[in-house]
mmCIF file of N, CA and C in Angstrom:
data_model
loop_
_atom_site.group_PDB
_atom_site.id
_atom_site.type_symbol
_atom_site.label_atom_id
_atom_site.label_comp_id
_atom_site.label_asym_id
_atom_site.label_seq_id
_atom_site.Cartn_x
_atom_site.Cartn_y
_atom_site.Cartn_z
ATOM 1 N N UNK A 1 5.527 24.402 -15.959
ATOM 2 C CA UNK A 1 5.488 23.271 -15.036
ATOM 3 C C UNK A 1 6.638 23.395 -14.043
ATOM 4 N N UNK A 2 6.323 22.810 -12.894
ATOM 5 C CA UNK A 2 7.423 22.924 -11.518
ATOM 6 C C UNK A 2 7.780 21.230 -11.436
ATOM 7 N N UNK A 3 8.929 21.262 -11.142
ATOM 8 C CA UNK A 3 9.568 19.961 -10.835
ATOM 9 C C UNK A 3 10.598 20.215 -9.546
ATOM 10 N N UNK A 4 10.133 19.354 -8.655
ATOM 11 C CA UNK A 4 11.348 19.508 -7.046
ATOM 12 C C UNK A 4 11.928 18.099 -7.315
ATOM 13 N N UNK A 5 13.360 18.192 -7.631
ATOM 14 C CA UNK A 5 14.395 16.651 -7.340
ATOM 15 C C UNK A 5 15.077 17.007 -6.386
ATOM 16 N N UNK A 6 14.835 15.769 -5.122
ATOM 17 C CA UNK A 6 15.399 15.367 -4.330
ATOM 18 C C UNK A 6 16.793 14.260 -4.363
ATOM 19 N N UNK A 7 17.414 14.465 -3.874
ATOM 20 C CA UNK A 7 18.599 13.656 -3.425
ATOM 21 C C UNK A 7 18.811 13.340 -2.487
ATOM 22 N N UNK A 8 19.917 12.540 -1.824
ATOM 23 C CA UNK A 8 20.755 12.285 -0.637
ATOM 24 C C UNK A 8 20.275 11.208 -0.272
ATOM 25 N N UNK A 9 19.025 10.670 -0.307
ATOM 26 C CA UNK A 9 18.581 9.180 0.571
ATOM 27 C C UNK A 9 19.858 8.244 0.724
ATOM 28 N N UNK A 10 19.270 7.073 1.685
ATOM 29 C CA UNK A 10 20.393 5.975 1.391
ATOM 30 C C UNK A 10 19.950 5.529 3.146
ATOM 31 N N UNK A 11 20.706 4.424 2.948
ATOM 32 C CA UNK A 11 20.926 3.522 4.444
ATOM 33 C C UNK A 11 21.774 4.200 4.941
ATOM 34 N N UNK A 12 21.931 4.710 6.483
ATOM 35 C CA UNK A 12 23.019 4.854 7.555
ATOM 36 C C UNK A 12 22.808 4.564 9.064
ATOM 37 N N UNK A 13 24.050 3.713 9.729
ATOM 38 C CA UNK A 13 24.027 3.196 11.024
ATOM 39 C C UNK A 13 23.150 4.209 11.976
ATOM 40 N N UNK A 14 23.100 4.146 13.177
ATOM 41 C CA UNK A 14 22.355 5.219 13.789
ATOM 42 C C UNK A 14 23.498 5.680 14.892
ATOM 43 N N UNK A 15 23.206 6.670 14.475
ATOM 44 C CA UNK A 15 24.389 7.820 15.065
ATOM 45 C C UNK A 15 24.973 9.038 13.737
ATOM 46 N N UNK A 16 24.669 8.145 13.026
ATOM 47 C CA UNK A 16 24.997 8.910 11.569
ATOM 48 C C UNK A 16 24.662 9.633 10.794
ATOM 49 N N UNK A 17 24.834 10.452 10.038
ATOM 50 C CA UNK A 17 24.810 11.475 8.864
ATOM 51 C C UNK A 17 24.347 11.276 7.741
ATOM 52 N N UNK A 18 22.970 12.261 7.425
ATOM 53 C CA UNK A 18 23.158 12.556 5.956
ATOM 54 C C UNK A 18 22.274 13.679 5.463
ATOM 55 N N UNK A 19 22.695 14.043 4.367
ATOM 56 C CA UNK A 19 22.276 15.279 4.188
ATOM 57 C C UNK A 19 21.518 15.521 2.525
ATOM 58 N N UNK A 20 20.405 15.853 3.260
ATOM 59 C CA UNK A 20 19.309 15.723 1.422
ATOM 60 C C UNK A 20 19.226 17.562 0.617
ATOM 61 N N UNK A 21 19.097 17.301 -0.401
ATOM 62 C CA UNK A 21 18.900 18.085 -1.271
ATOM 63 C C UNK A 21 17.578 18.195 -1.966
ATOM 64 N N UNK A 22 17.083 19.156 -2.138
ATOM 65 C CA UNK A 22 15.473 19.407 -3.159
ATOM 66 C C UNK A 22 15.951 20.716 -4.236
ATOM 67 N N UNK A 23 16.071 20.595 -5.223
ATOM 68 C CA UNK A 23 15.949 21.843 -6.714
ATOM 69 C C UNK A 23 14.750 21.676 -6.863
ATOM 70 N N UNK A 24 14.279 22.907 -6.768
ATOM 71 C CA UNK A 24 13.176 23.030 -7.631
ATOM 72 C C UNK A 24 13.373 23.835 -9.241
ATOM 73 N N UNK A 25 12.644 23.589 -10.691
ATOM 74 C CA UNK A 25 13.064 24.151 -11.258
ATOM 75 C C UNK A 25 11.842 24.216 -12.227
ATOM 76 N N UNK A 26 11.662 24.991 -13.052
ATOM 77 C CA UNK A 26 10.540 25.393 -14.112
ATOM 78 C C UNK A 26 10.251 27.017 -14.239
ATOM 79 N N UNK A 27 9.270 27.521 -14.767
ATOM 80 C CA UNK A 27 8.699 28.473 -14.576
ATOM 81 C C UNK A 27 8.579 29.071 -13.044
ATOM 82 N N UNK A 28 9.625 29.320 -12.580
ATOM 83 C CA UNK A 28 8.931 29.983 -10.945
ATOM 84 C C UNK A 28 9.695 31.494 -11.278
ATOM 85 N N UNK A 29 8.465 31.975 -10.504
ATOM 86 C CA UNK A 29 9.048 33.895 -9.958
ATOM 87 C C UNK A 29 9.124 34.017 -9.076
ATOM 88 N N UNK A 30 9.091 33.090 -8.126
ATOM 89 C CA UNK A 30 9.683 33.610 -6.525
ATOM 90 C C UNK A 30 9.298 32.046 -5.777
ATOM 91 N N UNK A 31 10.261 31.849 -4.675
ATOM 92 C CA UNK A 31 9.991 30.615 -3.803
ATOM 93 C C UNK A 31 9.567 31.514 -2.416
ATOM 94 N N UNK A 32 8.573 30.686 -1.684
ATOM 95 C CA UNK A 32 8.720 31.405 -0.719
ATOM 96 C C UNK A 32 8.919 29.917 0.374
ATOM 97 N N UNK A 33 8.232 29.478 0.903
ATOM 98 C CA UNK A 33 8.576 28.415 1.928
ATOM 99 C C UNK A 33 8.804 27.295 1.673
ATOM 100 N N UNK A 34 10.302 26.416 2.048
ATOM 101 C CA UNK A 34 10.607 25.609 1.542
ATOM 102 C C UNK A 34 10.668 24.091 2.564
ATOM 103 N N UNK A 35 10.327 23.295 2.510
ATOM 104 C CA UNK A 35 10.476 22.381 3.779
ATOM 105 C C UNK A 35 10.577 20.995 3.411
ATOM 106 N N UNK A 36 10.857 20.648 5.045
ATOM 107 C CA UNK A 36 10.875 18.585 4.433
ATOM 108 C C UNK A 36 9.759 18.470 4.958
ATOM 109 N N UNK A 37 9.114 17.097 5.059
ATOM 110 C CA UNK A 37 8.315 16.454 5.466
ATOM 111 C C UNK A 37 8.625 14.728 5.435
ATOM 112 N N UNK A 38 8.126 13.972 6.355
ATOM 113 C CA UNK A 38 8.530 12.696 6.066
ATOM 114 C C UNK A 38 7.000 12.096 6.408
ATOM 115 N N UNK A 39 7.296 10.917 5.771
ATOM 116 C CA UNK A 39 6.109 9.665 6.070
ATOM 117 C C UNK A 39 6.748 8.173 6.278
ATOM 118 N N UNK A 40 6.418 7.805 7.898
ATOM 119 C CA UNK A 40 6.707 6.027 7.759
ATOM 120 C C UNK A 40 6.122 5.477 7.588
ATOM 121 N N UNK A 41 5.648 3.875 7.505
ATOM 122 C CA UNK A 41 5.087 3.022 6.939
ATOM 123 C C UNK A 41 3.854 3.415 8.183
ATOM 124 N N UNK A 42 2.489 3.115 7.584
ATOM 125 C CA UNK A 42 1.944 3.541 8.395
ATOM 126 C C UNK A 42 1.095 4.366 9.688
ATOM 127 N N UNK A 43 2.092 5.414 9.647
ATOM 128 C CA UNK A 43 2.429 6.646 9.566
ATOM 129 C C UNK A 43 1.802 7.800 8.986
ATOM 130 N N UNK A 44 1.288 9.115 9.396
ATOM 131 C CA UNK A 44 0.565 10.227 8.337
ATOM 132 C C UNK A 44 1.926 10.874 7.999
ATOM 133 N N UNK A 45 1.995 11.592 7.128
ATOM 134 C CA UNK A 45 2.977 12.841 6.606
ATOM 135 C C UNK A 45 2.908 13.462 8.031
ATOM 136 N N UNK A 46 4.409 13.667 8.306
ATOM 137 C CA UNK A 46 4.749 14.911 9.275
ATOM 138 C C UNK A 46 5.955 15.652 9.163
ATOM 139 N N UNK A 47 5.378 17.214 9.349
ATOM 140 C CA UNK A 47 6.326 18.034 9.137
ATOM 141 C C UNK A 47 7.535 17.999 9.733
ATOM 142 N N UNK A 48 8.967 18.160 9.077
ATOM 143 C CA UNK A 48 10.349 18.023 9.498
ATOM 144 C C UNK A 48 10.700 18.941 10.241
ATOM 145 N N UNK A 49 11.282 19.766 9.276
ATOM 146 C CA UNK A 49 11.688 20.856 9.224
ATOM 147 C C UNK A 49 11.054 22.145 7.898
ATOM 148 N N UNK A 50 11.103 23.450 8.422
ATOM 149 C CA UNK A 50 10.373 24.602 6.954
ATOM 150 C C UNK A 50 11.603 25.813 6.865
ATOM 151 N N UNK A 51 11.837 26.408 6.078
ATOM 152 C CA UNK A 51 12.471 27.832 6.026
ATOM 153 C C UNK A 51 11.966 28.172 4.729
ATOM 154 N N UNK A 52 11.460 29.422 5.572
ATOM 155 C CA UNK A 52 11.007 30.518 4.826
ATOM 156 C C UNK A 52 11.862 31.593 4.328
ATOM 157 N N UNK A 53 10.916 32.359 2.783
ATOM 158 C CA UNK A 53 11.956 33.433 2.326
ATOM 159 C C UNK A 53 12.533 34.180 3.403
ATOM 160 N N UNK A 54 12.225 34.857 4.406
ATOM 161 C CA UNK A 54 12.645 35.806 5.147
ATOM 162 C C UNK A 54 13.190 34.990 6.182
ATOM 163 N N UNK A 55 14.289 34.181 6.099
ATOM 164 C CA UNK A 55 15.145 33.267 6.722
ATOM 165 C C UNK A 55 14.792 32.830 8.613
ATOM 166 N N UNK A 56 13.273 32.602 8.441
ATOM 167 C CA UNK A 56 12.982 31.700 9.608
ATOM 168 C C UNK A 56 12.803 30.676 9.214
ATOM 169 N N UNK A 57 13.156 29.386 10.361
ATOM 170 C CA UNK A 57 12.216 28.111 10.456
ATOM 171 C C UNK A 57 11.664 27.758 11.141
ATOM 172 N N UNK A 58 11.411 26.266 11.275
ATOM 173 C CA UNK A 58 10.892 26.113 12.381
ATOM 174 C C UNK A 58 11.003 24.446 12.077
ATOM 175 N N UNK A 59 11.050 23.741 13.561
ATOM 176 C CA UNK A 59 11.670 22.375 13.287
ATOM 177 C C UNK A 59 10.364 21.383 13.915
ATOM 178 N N UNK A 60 10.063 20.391 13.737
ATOM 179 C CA UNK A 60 9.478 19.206 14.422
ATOM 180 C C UNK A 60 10.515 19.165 16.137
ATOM 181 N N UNK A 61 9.660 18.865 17.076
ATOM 182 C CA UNK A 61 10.480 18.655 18.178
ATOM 183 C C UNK A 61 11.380 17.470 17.957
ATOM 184 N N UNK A 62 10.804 16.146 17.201
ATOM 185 C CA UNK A 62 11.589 15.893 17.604
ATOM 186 C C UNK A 62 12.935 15.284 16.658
ATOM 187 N N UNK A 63 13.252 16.271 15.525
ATOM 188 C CA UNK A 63 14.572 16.586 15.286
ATOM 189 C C UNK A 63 15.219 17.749 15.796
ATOM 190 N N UNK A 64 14.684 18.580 16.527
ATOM 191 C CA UNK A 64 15.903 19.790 16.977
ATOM 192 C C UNK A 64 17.189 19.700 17.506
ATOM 193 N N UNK A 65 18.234 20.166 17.162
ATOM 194 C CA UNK A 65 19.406 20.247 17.759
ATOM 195 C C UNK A 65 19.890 19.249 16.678
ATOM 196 N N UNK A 66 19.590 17.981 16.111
ATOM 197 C CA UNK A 66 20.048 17.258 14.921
ATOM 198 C C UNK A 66 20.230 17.620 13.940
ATOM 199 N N UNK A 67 18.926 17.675 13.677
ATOM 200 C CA UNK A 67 18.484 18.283 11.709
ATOM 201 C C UNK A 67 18.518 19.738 11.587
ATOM 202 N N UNK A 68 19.459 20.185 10.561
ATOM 203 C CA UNK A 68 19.526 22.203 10.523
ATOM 204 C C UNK A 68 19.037 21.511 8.895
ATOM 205 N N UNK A 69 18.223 22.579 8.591
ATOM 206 C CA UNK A 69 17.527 23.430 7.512
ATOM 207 C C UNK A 69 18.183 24.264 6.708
ATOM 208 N N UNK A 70 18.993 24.585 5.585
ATOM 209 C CA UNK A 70 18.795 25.521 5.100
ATOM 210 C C UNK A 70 18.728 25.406 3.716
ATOM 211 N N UNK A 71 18.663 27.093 2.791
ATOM 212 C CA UNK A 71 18.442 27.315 1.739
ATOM 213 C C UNK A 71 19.492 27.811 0.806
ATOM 214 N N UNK A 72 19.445 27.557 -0.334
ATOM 215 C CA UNK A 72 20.383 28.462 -1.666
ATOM 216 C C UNK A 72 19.807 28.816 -2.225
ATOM 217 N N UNK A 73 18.969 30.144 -1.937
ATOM 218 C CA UNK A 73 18.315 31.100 -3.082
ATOM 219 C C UNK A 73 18.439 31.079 -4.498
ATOM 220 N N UNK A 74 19.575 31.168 -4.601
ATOM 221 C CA UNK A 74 20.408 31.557 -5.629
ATOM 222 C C UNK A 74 19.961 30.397 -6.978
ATOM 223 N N UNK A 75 20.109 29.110 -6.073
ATOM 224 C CA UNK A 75 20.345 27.474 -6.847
ATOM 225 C C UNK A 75 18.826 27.078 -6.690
ATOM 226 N N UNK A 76 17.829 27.666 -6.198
ATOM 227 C CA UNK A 76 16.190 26.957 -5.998
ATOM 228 C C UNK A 76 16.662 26.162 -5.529
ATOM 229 N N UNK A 77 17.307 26.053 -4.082
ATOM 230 C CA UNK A 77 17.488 24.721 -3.367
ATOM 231 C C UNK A 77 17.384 24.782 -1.815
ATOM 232 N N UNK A 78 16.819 24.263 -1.245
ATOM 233 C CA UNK A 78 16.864 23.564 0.142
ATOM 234 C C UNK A 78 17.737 22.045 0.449
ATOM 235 N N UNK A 79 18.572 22.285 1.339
ATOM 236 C CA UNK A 79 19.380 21.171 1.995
ATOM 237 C C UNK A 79 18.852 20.715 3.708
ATOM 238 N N UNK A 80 18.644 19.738 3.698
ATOM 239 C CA UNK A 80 18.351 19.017 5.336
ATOM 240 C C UNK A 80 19.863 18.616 5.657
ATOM 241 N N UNK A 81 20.455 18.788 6.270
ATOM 242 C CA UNK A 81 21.664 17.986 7.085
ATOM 243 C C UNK A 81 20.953 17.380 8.724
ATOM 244 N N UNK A 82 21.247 16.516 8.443
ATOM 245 C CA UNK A 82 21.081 15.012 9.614
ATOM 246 C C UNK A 82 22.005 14.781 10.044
ATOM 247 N N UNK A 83 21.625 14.606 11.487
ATOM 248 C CA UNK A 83 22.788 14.451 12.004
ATOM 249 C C UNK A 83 22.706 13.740 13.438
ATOM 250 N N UNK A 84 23.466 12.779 13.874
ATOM 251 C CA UNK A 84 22.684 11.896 15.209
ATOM 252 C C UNK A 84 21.001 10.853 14.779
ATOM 253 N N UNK A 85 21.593 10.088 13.133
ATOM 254 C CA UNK A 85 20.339 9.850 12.898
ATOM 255 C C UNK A 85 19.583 8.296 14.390
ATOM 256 N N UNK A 86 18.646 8.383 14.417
ATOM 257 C CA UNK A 86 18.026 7.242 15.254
ATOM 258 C C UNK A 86 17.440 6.318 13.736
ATOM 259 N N UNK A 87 16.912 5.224 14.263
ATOM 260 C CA UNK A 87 16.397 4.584 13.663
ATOM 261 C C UNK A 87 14.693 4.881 13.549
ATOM 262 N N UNK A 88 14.268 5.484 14.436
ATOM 263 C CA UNK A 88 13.134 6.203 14.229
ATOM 264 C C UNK A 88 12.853 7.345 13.105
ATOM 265 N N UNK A 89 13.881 7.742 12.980
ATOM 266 C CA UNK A 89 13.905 8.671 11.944
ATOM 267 C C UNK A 89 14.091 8.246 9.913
ATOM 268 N N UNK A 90 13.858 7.170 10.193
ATOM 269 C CA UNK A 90 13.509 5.563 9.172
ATOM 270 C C UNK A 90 12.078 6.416 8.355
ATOM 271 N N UNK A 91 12.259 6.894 7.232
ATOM 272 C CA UNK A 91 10.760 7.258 7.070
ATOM 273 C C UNK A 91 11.341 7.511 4.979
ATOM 274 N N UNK A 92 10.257 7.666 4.687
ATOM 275 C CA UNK A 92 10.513 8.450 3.161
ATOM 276 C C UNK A 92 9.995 9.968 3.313
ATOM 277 N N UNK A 93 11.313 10.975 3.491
ATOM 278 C CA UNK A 93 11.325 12.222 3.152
ATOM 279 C C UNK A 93 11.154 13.230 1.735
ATOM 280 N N UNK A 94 9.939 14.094 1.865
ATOM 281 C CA UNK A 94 9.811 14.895 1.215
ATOM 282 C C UNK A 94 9.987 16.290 0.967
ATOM 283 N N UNK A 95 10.499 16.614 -0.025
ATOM 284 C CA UNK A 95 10.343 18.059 -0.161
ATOM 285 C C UNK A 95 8.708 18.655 -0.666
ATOM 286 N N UNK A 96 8.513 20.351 0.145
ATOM 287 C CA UNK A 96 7.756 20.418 -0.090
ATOM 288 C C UNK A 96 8.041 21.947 -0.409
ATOM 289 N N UNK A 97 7.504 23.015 -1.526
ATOM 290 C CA UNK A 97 7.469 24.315 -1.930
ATOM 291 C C UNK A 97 6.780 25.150 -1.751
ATOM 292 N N UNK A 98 6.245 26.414 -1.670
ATOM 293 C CA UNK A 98 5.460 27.028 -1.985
ATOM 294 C C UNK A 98 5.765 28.129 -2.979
ATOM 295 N N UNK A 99 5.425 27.987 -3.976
ATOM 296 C CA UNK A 99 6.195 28.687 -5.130
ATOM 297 C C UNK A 99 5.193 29.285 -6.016
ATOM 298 N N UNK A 100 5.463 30.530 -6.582
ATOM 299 C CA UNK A 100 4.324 31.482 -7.546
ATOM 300 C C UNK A 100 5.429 30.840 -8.606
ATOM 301 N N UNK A 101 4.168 30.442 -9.701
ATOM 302 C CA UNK A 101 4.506 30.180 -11.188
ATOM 303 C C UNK A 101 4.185 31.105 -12.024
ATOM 304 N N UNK A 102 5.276 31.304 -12.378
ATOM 305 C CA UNK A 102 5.057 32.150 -13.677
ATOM 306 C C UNK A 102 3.552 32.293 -14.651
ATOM 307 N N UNK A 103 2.928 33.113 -14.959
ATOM 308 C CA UNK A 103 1.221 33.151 -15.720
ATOM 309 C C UNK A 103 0.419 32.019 -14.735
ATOM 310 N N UNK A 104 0.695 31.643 -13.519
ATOM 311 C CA UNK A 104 -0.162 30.238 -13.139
ATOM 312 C C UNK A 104 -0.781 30.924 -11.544
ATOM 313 N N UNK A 105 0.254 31.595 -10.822
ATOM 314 C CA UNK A 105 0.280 31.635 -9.530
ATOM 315 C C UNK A 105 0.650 31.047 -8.826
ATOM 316 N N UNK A 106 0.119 31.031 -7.184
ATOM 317 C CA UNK A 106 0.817 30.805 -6.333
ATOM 318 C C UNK A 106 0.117 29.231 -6.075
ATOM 319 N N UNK A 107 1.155 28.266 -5.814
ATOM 320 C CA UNK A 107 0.171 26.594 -5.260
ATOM 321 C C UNK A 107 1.743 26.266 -4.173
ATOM 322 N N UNK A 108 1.236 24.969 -4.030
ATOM 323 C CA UNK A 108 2.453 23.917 -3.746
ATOM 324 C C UNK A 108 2.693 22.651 -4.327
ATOM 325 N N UNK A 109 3.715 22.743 -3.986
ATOM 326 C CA UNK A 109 4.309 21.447 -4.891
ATOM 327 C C UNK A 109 5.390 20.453 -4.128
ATOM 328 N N UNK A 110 5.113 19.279 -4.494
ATOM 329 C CA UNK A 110 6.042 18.165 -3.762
ATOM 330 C C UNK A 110 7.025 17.561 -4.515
ATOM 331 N N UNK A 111 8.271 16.828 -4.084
ATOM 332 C CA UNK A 111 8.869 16.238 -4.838
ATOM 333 C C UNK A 111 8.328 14.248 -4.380
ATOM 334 N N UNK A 112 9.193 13.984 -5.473
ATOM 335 C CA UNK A 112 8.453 12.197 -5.494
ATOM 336 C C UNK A 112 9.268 11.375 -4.493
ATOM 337 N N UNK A 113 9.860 12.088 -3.400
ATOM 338 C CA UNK A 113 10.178 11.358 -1.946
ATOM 339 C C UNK A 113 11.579 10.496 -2.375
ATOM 340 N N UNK A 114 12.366 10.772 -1.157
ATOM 341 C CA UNK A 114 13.642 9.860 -0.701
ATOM 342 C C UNK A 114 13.797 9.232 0.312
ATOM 343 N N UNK A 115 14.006 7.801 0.424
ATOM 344 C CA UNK A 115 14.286 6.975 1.475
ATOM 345 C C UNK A 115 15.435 7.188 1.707
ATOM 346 N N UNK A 116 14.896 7.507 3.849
ATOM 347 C CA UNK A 116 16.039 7.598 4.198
ATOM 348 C C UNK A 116 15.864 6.171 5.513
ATOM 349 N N UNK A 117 16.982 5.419 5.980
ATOM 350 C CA UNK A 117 16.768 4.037 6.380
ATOM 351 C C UNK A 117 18.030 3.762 7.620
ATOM 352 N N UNK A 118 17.435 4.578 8.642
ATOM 353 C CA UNK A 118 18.631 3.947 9.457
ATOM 354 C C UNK A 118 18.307 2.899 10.498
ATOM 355 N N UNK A 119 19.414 1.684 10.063
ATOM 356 C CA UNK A 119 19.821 0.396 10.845
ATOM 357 C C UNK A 119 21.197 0.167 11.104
ATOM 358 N N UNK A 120 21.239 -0.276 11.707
ATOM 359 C CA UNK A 120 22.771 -1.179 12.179
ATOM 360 C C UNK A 120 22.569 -2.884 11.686
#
């Protein structure tokens, strides 16, 4: 079985910082694309930010230049750092994997979402 825990949510003013975490951990033999995704109220799922094994990404327009992406191989982890948050950017963020399981193969997998909530 695969399990992705997320961290970092929380309330911050807008202009402000924060920076999420996803582990993934279980049976895996290799990660290959790792990404956020968010959903607001109302709202469909839309892609954040992705980085892939072979260290590309690729961002939503409209976090670029804010939100950097990256990975710790090493730790099965992806980090989002935020940065210049708006209040538009008010949504519950997900991690999302693409990971070969051990005797299972290759699927994806989500974690169970972090609110992130910026107001003044």
């Amino acid at each position: 079985q695969v399990q992705l825990v997320e961290s970092g949510g929380g309330l911050v003013q807008p202009g402000g910082s924060l920076r999420l975490s996803c582990t993934a951990s279980g049976s895996i033999s290799a990660i290959y694309a790792m990404g956020w995704y968010r959903q607001a109220p109302g709202n469909q799922r839309e892609l954040v930010a992705v980085a892939t094994n072979t260290d590309s990404t690729n961002y939503a327009a409209s976090v670029k230049g804010r939100f950097t992406i990256s990975r710790d191989n090493a730790k099965k982890t992806v980090h989002l750092q935020m940065n210049s948050l708006k209040p538009d950017d008010t949504a519950v963020y997900y991690c999302k994997a693409d990971i070969w399981v051990t005797l299972r193969g290759r699927g994806e997998y989500w974690g169970q979402g972090t609110q992130v909530t910026v107001s003044s």
